[in-house]
mmCIF file of N, CA, C and O in Angstrom:
data_model
loop_
_atom_site.group_PDB
_atom_site.id
_atom_site.type_symbol
_atom_site.label_atom_id
_atom_site.label_comp_id
_atom_site.label_asym_id
_atom_site.label_seq_id
_atom_site.Cartn_x
_atom_site.Cartn_y
_atom_site.Cartn_z
ATOM 1 N N UNK A 1 13.241 16.242 19.077
ATOM 2 C CA UNK A 1 14.080 15.677 18.051
ATOM 3 C C UNK A 1 15.293 16.552 17.808
ATOM 4 O O UNK A 1 15.780 16.641 16.697
ATOM 5 N N UNK A 2 15.735 17.269 18.785
ATOM 6 C CA UNK A 2 16.921 18.087 18.611
ATOM 7 C C UNK A 2 16.672 19.246 17.665
ATOM 8 O O UNK A 2 15.743 20.004 17.833
ATOM 9 N N UNK A 3 17.500 19.351 16.641
ATOM 10 C CA UNK A 3 17.420 20.470 15.708
ATOM 11 C C UNK A 3 16.563 20.168 14.479
ATOM 12 O O UNK A 3 16.547 20.938 13.535
ATOM 13 N N UNK A 4 15.845 19.064 14.451
ATOM 14 C CA UNK A 4 15.027 18.693 13.302
ATOM 15 C C UNK A 4 13.872 19.679 13.118
ATOM 16 O O UNK A 4 13.108 19.924 14.045
ATOM 17 N N UNK A 5 13.749 20.257 11.924
ATOM 18 C CA UNK A 5 12.629 21.135 11.607
ATOM 19 C C UNK A 5 11.383 20.284 11.396
ATOM 20 O O UNK A 5 11.391 19.354 10.597
ATOM 21 N N UNK A 6 10.308 20.605 12.119
ATOM 22 C CA UNK A 6 9.047 19.895 11.953
ATOM 23 C C UNK A 6 8.105 20.670 11.036
ATOM 24 O O UNK A 6 7.361 20.074 10.262
ATOM 25 N N UNK A 7 8.130 22.004 11.126
ATOM 26 C CA UNK A 7 7.318 22.862 10.266
ATOM 27 C C UNK A 7 7.973 24.222 10.198
ATOM 28 O O UNK A 7 8.383 24.767 11.219
ATOM 29 N N UNK A 8 8.055 24.778 8.988
ATOM 30 C CA UNK A 8 8.517 26.153 8.834
ATOM 31 C C UNK A 8 7.857 26.753 7.604
ATOM 32 O O UNK A 8 7.335 26.039 6.746
ATOM 33 N N UNK A 9 7.872 28.084 7.546
ATOM 34 C CA UNK A 9 7.325 28.794 6.391
ATOM 35 C C UNK A 9 8.075 30.106 6.230
ATOM 36 O O UNK A 9 8.689 30.604 7.179
ATOM 37 N N UNK A 10 8.022 30.651 5.013
ATOM 38 C CA UNK A 10 8.729 31.897 4.764
ATOM 39 C C UNK A 10 7.929 33.134 5.168
ATOM 40 O O UNK A 10 8.466 34.235 5.208
ATOM 41 N N UNK A 11 6.645 32.960 5.496
ATOM 42 C CA UNK A 11 5.797 34.015 6.051
ATOM 43 C C UNK A 11 4.967 33.384 7.171
ATOM 44 O O UNK A 11 4.971 32.168 7.341
ATOM 45 N N UNK A 12 4.224 34.199 7.890
ATOM 46 C CA UNK A 12 3.432 33.683 9.006
ATOM 47 C C UNK A 12 2.304 32.770 8.502
ATOM 48 O O UNK A 12 1.489 33.170 7.675
ATOM 49 N N UNK A 13 2.291 31.532 9.007
ATOM 50 C CA UNK A 13 1.273 30.542 8.654
ATOM 51 C C UNK A 13 0.841 29.818 9.928
ATOM 52 O O UNK A 13 1.680 29.403 10.717
ATOM 53 N N UNK A 14 -0.462 29.690 10.132
ATOM 54 C CA UNK A 14 -0.990 28.863 11.219
ATOM 55 C C UNK A 14 -1.211 27.467 10.665
ATOM 56 O O UNK A 14 -1.676 27.314 9.533
ATOM 57 N N UNK A 15 -0.877 26.459 11.457
ATOM 58 C CA UNK A 15 -1.047 25.090 10.971
ATOM 59 C C UNK A 15 -1.358 24.146 12.119
ATOM 60 O O UNK A 15 -0.819 24.282 13.213
ATOM 61 N N UNK A 16 -2.233 23.183 11.839
ATOM 62 C CA UNK A 16 -2.507 22.070 12.742
ATOM 63 C C UNK A 16 -2.110 20.819 11.979
ATOM 64 O O UNK A 16 -2.577 20.597 10.860
ATOM 65 N N UNK A 17 -1.240 20.011 12.586
ATOM 66 C CA UNK A 17 -0.691 18.829 11.918
ATOM 67 C C UNK A 17 -1.178 17.582 12.637
ATOM 68 O O UNK A 17 -1.077 17.480 13.858
ATOM 69 N N UNK A 18 -1.708 16.626 11.849
ATOM 70 C CA UNK A 18 -2.230 15.388 12.407
ATOM 71 C C UNK A 18 -1.575 14.194 11.709
ATOM 72 O O UNK A 18 -1.918 13.888 10.568
ATOM 73 N N UNK A 19 -0.626 13.522 12.376
ATOM 74 C CA UNK A 19 -0.041 12.309 11.782
ATOM 75 C C UNK A 19 -1.087 11.199 11.747
ATOM 76 O O UNK A 19 -1.867 11.043 12.682
ATOM 77 N N UNK A 20 -1.119 10.438 10.661
ATOM 78 C CA UNK A 20 -2.039 9.311 10.523
ATOM 79 C C UNK A 20 -1.229 8.072 10.159
ATOM 80 O O UNK A 20 -0.028 8.157 9.903
ATOM 81 N N UNK A 21 -1.874 6.930 10.100
ATOM 82 C CA UNK A 21 -1.180 5.683 9.767
ATOM 83 C C UNK A 21 -0.622 5.701 8.348
ATOM 84 O O UNK A 21 0.409 5.092 8.082
ATOM 85 N N UNK A 22 -1.304 6.417 7.444
ATOM 86 C CA UNK A 22 -0.859 6.417 6.047
ATOM 87 C C UNK A 22 -0.277 7.743 5.582
ATOM 88 O O UNK A 22 -0.082 7.962 4.396
ATOM 89 N N UNK A 23 0.008 8.669 6.515
ATOM 90 C CA UNK A 23 0.604 9.934 6.117
ATOM 91 C C UNK A 23 0.412 11.027 7.147
ATOM 92 O O UNK A 23 0.419 10.776 8.346
ATOM 93 N N UNK A 24 0.215 12.250 6.643
ATOM 94 C CA UNK A 24 0.061 13.419 7.501
ATOM 95 C C UNK A 24 -1.050 14.288 6.920
ATOM 96 O O UNK A 24 -1.101 14.504 5.708
ATOM 97 N N UNK A 25 -1.915 14.809 7.778
ATOM 98 C CA UNK A 25 -2.939 15.763 7.366
ATOM 99 C C UNK A 25 -2.623 17.092 8.027
ATOM 100 O O UNK A 25 -2.313 17.135 9.221
ATOM 101 N N UNK A 26 -2.711 18.175 7.256
ATOM 102 C CA UNK A 26 -2.404 19.510 7.759
ATOM 103 C C UNK A 26 -3.540 20.448 7.378
ATOM 104 O O UNK A 26 -4.008 20.433 6.241
ATOM 105 N N UNK A 27 -3.983 21.249 8.328
ATOM 106 C CA UNK A 27 -4.914 22.333 8.051
ATOM 107 C C UNK A 27 -4.125 23.608 8.298
ATOM 108 O O UNK A 27 -3.522 23.783 9.368
ATOM 109 N N UNK A 28 -4.082 24.479 7.279
ATOM 110 C CA UNK A 28 -3.258 25.681 7.393
ATOM 111 C C UNK A 28 -4.051 26.923 7.022
ATOM 112 O O UNK A 28 -5.076 26.849 6.342
ATOM 113 N N UNK A 29 -3.553 28.060 7.475
ATOM 114 C CA UNK A 29 -4.113 29.348 7.092
ATOM 115 C C UNK A 29 -2.960 30.321 6.916
ATOM 116 O O UNK A 29 -2.153 30.501 7.831
ATOM 117 N N UNK A 30 -2.902 30.928 5.732
ATOM 118 C CA UNK A 30 -1.834 31.872 5.417
ATOM 119 C C UNK A 30 -2.444 33.192 4.967
ATOM 120 O O UNK A 30 -3.346 33.206 4.129
ATOM 121 N N UNK A 31 -1.958 34.294 5.527
ATOM 122 C CA UNK A 31 -2.445 35.614 5.119
ATOM 123 C C UNK A 31 -1.792 36.079 3.831
ATOM 124 O O UNK A 31 -2.236 37.052 3.225
ATOM 125 N N UNK A 32 -0.722 35.377 3.411
ATOM 126 C CA UNK A 32 -0.032 35.627 2.155
ATOM 127 C C UNK A 32 0.323 34.273 1.564
ATOM 128 O O UNK A 32 0.386 33.279 2.279
ATOM 129 N N UNK A 33 0.595 34.243 0.262
ATOM 130 C CA UNK A 33 1.104 33.011 -0.335
ATOM 131 C C UNK A 33 2.386 32.638 0.404
ATOM 132 O O UNK A 33 3.145 33.509 0.826
ATOM 133 N N UNK A 34 2.624 31.344 0.590
ATOM 134 C CA UNK A 34 3.739 30.916 1.426
ATOM 135 C C UNK A 34 4.406 29.658 0.886
ATOM 136 O O UNK A 34 3.761 28.830 0.235
ATOM 137 N N UNK A 35 5.686 29.534 1.180
ATOM 138 C CA UNK A 35 6.394 28.272 0.972
ATOM 139 C C UNK A 35 6.488 27.617 2.343
ATOM 140 O O UNK A 35 6.990 28.212 3.298
ATOM 141 N N UNK A 36 5.971 26.386 2.442
ATOM 142 C CA UNK A 36 6.032 25.677 3.710
ATOM 143 C C UNK A 36 6.932 24.453 3.581
ATOM 144 O O UNK A 36 7.081 23.888 2.504
ATOM 145 N N UNK A 37 7.524 24.081 4.704
ATOM 146 C CA UNK A 37 8.393 22.910 4.796
ATOM 147 C C UNK A 37 7.895 22.082 5.967
ATOM 148 O O UNK A 37 7.736 22.594 7.079
ATOM 149 N N UNK A 38 7.614 20.794 5.712
ATOM 150 C CA UNK A 38 7.073 19.892 6.725
ATOM 151 C C UNK A 38 7.945 18.655 6.853
ATOM 152 O O UNK A 38 8.300 18.048 5.839
ATOM 153 N N UNK A 39 8.257 18.261 8.065
ATOM 154 C CA UNK A 39 8.952 16.994 8.276
ATOM 155 C C UNK A 39 7.970 15.872 7.975
ATOM 156 O O UNK A 39 6.873 15.818 8.530
ATOM 157 N N UNK A 40 8.342 14.984 7.074
ATOM 158 C CA UNK A 40 7.468 13.854 6.747
ATOM 159 C C UNK A 40 8.060 12.522 7.182
ATOM 160 O O UNK A 40 7.347 11.545 7.340
ATOM 161 N N UNK A 41 9.371 12.474 7.326
ATOM 162 C CA UNK A 41 10.009 11.240 7.758
ATOM 163 C C UNK A 41 10.299 10.265 6.635
ATOM 164 O O UNK A 41 11.131 9.385 6.770
ATOM 165 N N UNK A 42 9.576 10.402 5.524
ATOM 166 C CA UNK A 42 9.802 9.532 4.369
ATOM 167 C C UNK A 42 9.276 10.209 3.114
ATOM 168 O O UNK A 42 8.490 11.155 3.183
ATOM 169 N N UNK A 43 9.698 9.685 1.977
ATOM 170 C CA UNK A 43 9.306 10.239 0.686
ATOM 171 C C UNK A 43 7.817 9.965 0.442
ATOM 172 O O UNK A 43 7.393 8.818 0.494
ATOM 173 N N UNK A 44 7.020 10.999 0.186
ATOM 174 C CA UNK A 44 5.595 10.769 -0.019
ATOM 175 C C UNK A 44 5.301 10.130 -1.376
ATOM 176 O O UNK A 44 5.978 10.407 -2.363
ATOM 177 N N UNK A 45 4.286 9.289 -1.406
ATOM 178 C CA UNK A 45 3.808 8.729 -2.673
ATOM 179 C C UNK A 45 2.955 9.763 -3.396
ATOM 180 O O UNK A 45 3.005 9.877 -4.617
ATOM 181 N N UNK A 46 2.158 10.531 -2.610
ATOM 182 C CA UNK A 46 1.276 11.538 -3.190
ATOM 183 C C UNK A 46 1.107 12.693 -2.210
ATOM 184 O O UNK A 46 1.179 12.501 -0.993
ATOM 185 N N UNK A 47 0.851 13.886 -2.766
ATOM 186 C CA UNK A 47 0.573 15.075 -1.956
ATOM 187 C C UNK A 47 -0.678 15.741 -2.532
ATOM 188 O O UNK A 47 -0.802 15.898 -3.747
ATOM 189 N N UNK A 48 -1.600 16.106 -1.648
ATOM 190 C CA UNK A 48 -2.854 16.746 -2.050
ATOM 191 C C UNK A 48 -2.941 18.137 -1.436
ATOM 192 O O UNK A 48 -2.548 18.335 -0.285
ATOM 193 N N UNK A 49 -3.482 19.080 -2.188
ATOM 194 C CA UNK A 49 -3.791 20.415 -1.686
ATOM 195 C C UNK A 49 -5.262 20.661 -1.968
ATOM 196 O O UNK A 49 -5.688 20.651 -3.126
ATOM 197 N N UNK A 50 -6.036 20.825 -0.899
ATOM 198 C CA UNK A 50 -7.480 21.045 -1.010
ATOM 199 C C UNK A 50 -8.170 19.968 -1.852
ATOM 200 O O UNK A 50 -9.031 20.244 -2.681
ATOM 201 N N UNK A 51 -7.747 18.718 -1.653
ATOM 202 C CA UNK A 51 -8.378 17.583 -2.318
ATOM 203 C C UNK A 51 -7.862 17.283 -3.709
ATOM 204 O O UNK A 51 -8.230 16.274 -4.294
ATOM 205 N N UNK A 52 -7.018 18.145 -4.266
ATOM 206 C CA UNK A 52 -6.467 17.914 -5.602
ATOM 207 C C UNK A 52 -5.039 17.398 -5.492
ATOM 208 O O UNK A 52 -4.211 17.988 -4.786
ATOM 209 N N UNK A 53 -4.757 16.297 -6.198
ATOM 210 C CA UNK A 53 -3.415 15.740 -6.152
ATOM 211 C C UNK A 53 -2.450 16.657 -6.893
ATOM 212 O O UNK A 53 -2.722 17.103 -8.017
ATOM 213 N N UNK A 54 -1.323 16.964 -6.250
ATOM 214 C CA UNK A 54 -0.297 17.795 -6.864
ATOM 215 C C UNK A 54 0.593 16.942 -7.754
ATOM 216 O O UNK A 54 0.892 15.791 -7.414
ATOM 217 N N UNK A 55 1.025 17.499 -8.885
ATOM 218 C CA UNK A 55 1.977 16.753 -9.710
ATOM 219 C C UNK A 55 3.350 16.818 -9.047
ATOM 220 O O UNK A 55 3.592 17.646 -8.157
ATOM 221 N N UNK A 56 4.236 15.958 -9.461
ATOM 222 C CA UNK A 56 5.537 15.799 -8.802
ATOM 223 C C UNK A 56 6.395 17.058 -8.851
ATOM 224 O O UNK A 56 7.306 17.213 -8.035
ATOM 225 N N UNK A 57 6.125 17.976 -9.767
ATOM 226 C CA UNK A 57 6.913 19.212 -9.833
ATOM 227 C C UNK A 57 6.343 20.305 -8.929
ATOM 228 O O UNK A 57 6.949 21.359 -8.797
ATOM 229 N N UNK A 58 5.207 20.056 -8.279
ATOM 230 C CA UNK A 58 4.581 21.050 -7.408
ATOM 231 C C UNK A 58 5.042 20.962 -5.959
ATOM 232 O O UNK A 58 4.663 21.795 -5.141
ATOM 233 N N UNK A 59 5.827 19.955 -5.641
ATOM 234 C CA UNK A 59 6.401 19.824 -4.303
ATOM 235 C C UNK A 59 7.768 19.170 -4.439
ATOM 236 O O UNK A 59 8.104 18.627 -5.489
ATOM 237 N N UNK A 60 8.554 19.252 -3.385
ATOM 238 C CA UNK A 60 9.856 18.586 -3.417
ATOM 239 C C UNK A 60 10.090 17.863 -2.101
ATOM 240 O O UNK A 60 9.551 18.246 -1.064
ATOM 241 N N UNK A 61 10.888 16.812 -2.175
ATOM 242 C CA UNK A 61 11.254 16.044 -0.990
ATOM 243 C C UNK A 61 12.757 16.156 -0.803
ATOM 244 O O UNK A 61 13.521 15.909 -1.740
ATOM 245 N N UNK A 62 13.170 16.558 0.386
ATOM 246 C CA UNK A 62 14.583 16.674 0.715
ATOM 247 C C UNK A 62 14.995 15.426 1.493
ATOM 248 O O UNK A 62 14.596 15.246 2.649
ATOM 249 N N UNK A 63 15.764 14.564 0.860
ATOM 250 C CA UNK A 63 16.191 13.314 1.511
ATOM 251 C C UNK A 63 17.133 13.548 2.687
ATOM 252 O O UNK A 63 17.215 12.734 3.600
ATOM 253 N N UNK A 64 17.846 14.666 2.659
ATOM 254 C CA UNK A 64 18.786 14.965 3.746
ATOM 255 C C UNK A 64 18.122 15.167 5.088
ATOM 256 O O UNK A 64 18.634 14.728 6.118
ATOM 257 N N UNK A 65 16.972 15.832 5.090
ATOM 258 C CA UNK A 65 16.277 16.059 6.358
ATOM 259 C C UNK A 65 14.838 15.531 6.368
ATOM 260 O O UNK A 65 14.071 15.824 7.280
ATOM 261 N N UNK A 66 14.479 14.749 5.336
ATOM 262 C CA UNK A 66 13.155 14.107 5.259
ATOM 263 C C UNK A 66 12.000 15.095 5.358
ATOM 264 O O UNK A 66 11.033 14.881 6.088
ATOM 265 N N UNK A 67 12.107 16.203 4.590
ATOM 266 C CA UNK A 67 11.049 17.202 4.585
ATOM 267 C C UNK A 67 10.421 17.328 3.202
ATOM 268 O O UNK A 67 11.056 17.055 2.184
ATOM 269 N N UNK A 68 9.165 17.758 3.197
ATOM 270 C CA UNK A 68 8.426 18.061 1.976
ATOM 271 C C UNK A 68 8.231 19.570 1.935
ATOM 272 O O UNK A 68 7.827 20.172 2.934
ATOM 273 N N UNK A 69 8.511 20.179 0.788
ATOM 274 C CA UNK A 69 8.327 21.620 0.597
ATOM 275 C C UNK A 69 7.289 21.849 -0.492
ATOM 276 O O UNK A 69 7.297 21.151 -1.511
ATOM 277 N N UNK A 70 6.417 22.827 -0.260
ATOM 278 C CA UNK A 70 5.452 23.199 -1.286
ATOM 279 C C UNK A 70 4.991 24.622 -1.052
ATOM 280 O O UNK A 70 5.112 25.159 0.049
ATOM 281 N N UNK A 71 4.469 25.219 -2.104
ATOM 282 C CA UNK A 71 3.908 26.565 -2.026
ATOM 283 C C UNK A 71 2.397 26.456 -1.867
ATOM 284 O O UNK A 71 1.760 25.631 -2.519
ATOM 285 N N UNK A 72 1.860 27.304 -0.979
ATOM 286 C CA UNK A 72 0.408 27.354 -0.804
ATOM 287 C C UNK A 72 -0.055 28.786 -1.063
ATOM 288 O O UNK A 72 0.654 29.744 -0.743
ATOM 289 N N UNK A 73 -1.242 28.936 -1.635
ATOM 290 C CA UNK A 73 -1.774 30.286 -1.844
ATOM 291 C C UNK A 73 -2.324 30.865 -0.545
ATOM 292 O O UNK A 73 -2.450 30.167 0.465
ATOM 293 N N UNK A 74 -2.661 32.139 -0.596
ATOM 294 C CA UNK A 74 -3.260 32.808 0.552
ATOM 295 C C UNK A 74 -4.566 32.098 0.931
ATOM 296 O O UNK A 74 -5.233 31.511 0.086
ATOM 297 N N UNK A 75 -4.883 32.108 2.219
ATOM 298 C CA UNK A 75 -6.149 31.531 2.687
ATOM 299 C C UNK A 75 -5.983 30.234 3.442
ATOM 300 O O UNK A 75 -4.883 29.801 3.761
ATOM 301 N N UNK A 76 -7.130 29.592 3.700
ATOM 302 C CA UNK A 76 -7.153 28.334 4.435
ATOM 303 C C UNK A 76 -7.049 27.151 3.473
ATOM 304 O O UNK A 76 -7.660 27.173 2.410
ATOM 305 N N UNK A 77 -6.278 26.140 3.870
ATOM 306 C CA UNK A 77 -6.052 24.992 3.005
ATOM 307 C C UNK A 77 -5.922 23.704 3.808
ATOM 308 O O UNK A 77 -5.507 23.722 4.965
ATOM 309 N N UNK A 78 -6.266 22.600 3.136
ATOM 310 C CA UNK A 78 -6.041 21.274 3.681
ATOM 311 C C UNK A 78 -4.965 20.610 2.819
ATOM 312 O O UNK A 78 -5.071 20.591 1.601
ATOM 313 N N UNK A 79 -3.956 20.099 3.483
ATOM 314 C CA UNK A 79 -2.842 19.425 2.791
ATOM 315 C C UNK A 79 -2.806 18.004 3.319
ATOM 316 O O UNK A 79 -2.950 17.767 4.525
ATOM 317 N N UNK A 80 -2.617 17.070 2.418
ATOM 318 C CA UNK A 80 -2.505 15.664 2.825
ATOM 319 C C UNK A 80 -1.282 15.079 2.156
ATOM 320 O O UNK A 80 -1.128 15.176 0.928
ATOM 321 N N UNK A 81 -0.410 14.495 2.953
ATOM 322 C CA UNK A 81 0.777 13.807 2.460
ATOM 323 C C UNK A 81 0.542 12.319 2.709
ATOM 324 O O UNK A 81 0.242 11.919 3.843
ATOM 325 N N UNK A 82 0.651 11.529 1.671
ATOM 326 C CA UNK A 82 0.349 10.086 1.755
ATOM 327 C C UNK A 82 1.599 9.298 1.445
ATOM 328 O O UNK A 82 2.322 9.605 0.493
ATOM 329 N N UNK A 83 1.862 8.235 2.222
ATOM 330 C CA UNK A 83 3.041 7.397 1.968
ATOM 331 C C UNK A 83 2.786 6.524 0.797
ATOM 332 O O UNK A 83 2.203 5.739 0.469
#
């Protein structure tokens, strides 16, 4: 996709990303708290971290590049972005 960012973080983070029909599932592991940015392609209806729905102020959507940004704590986490 050229210069399109698909995943980035401000510290080292391992991630496995699985696109689904209704969104994206991510399994991540961070040795430090991290801010991650994920290409979603569209504005999410809901975002979950470890099964808990995040409120709208806990993540942001950038319409310019269709990415979702959120902070994750140290450790392993499951993130789900739903359309």
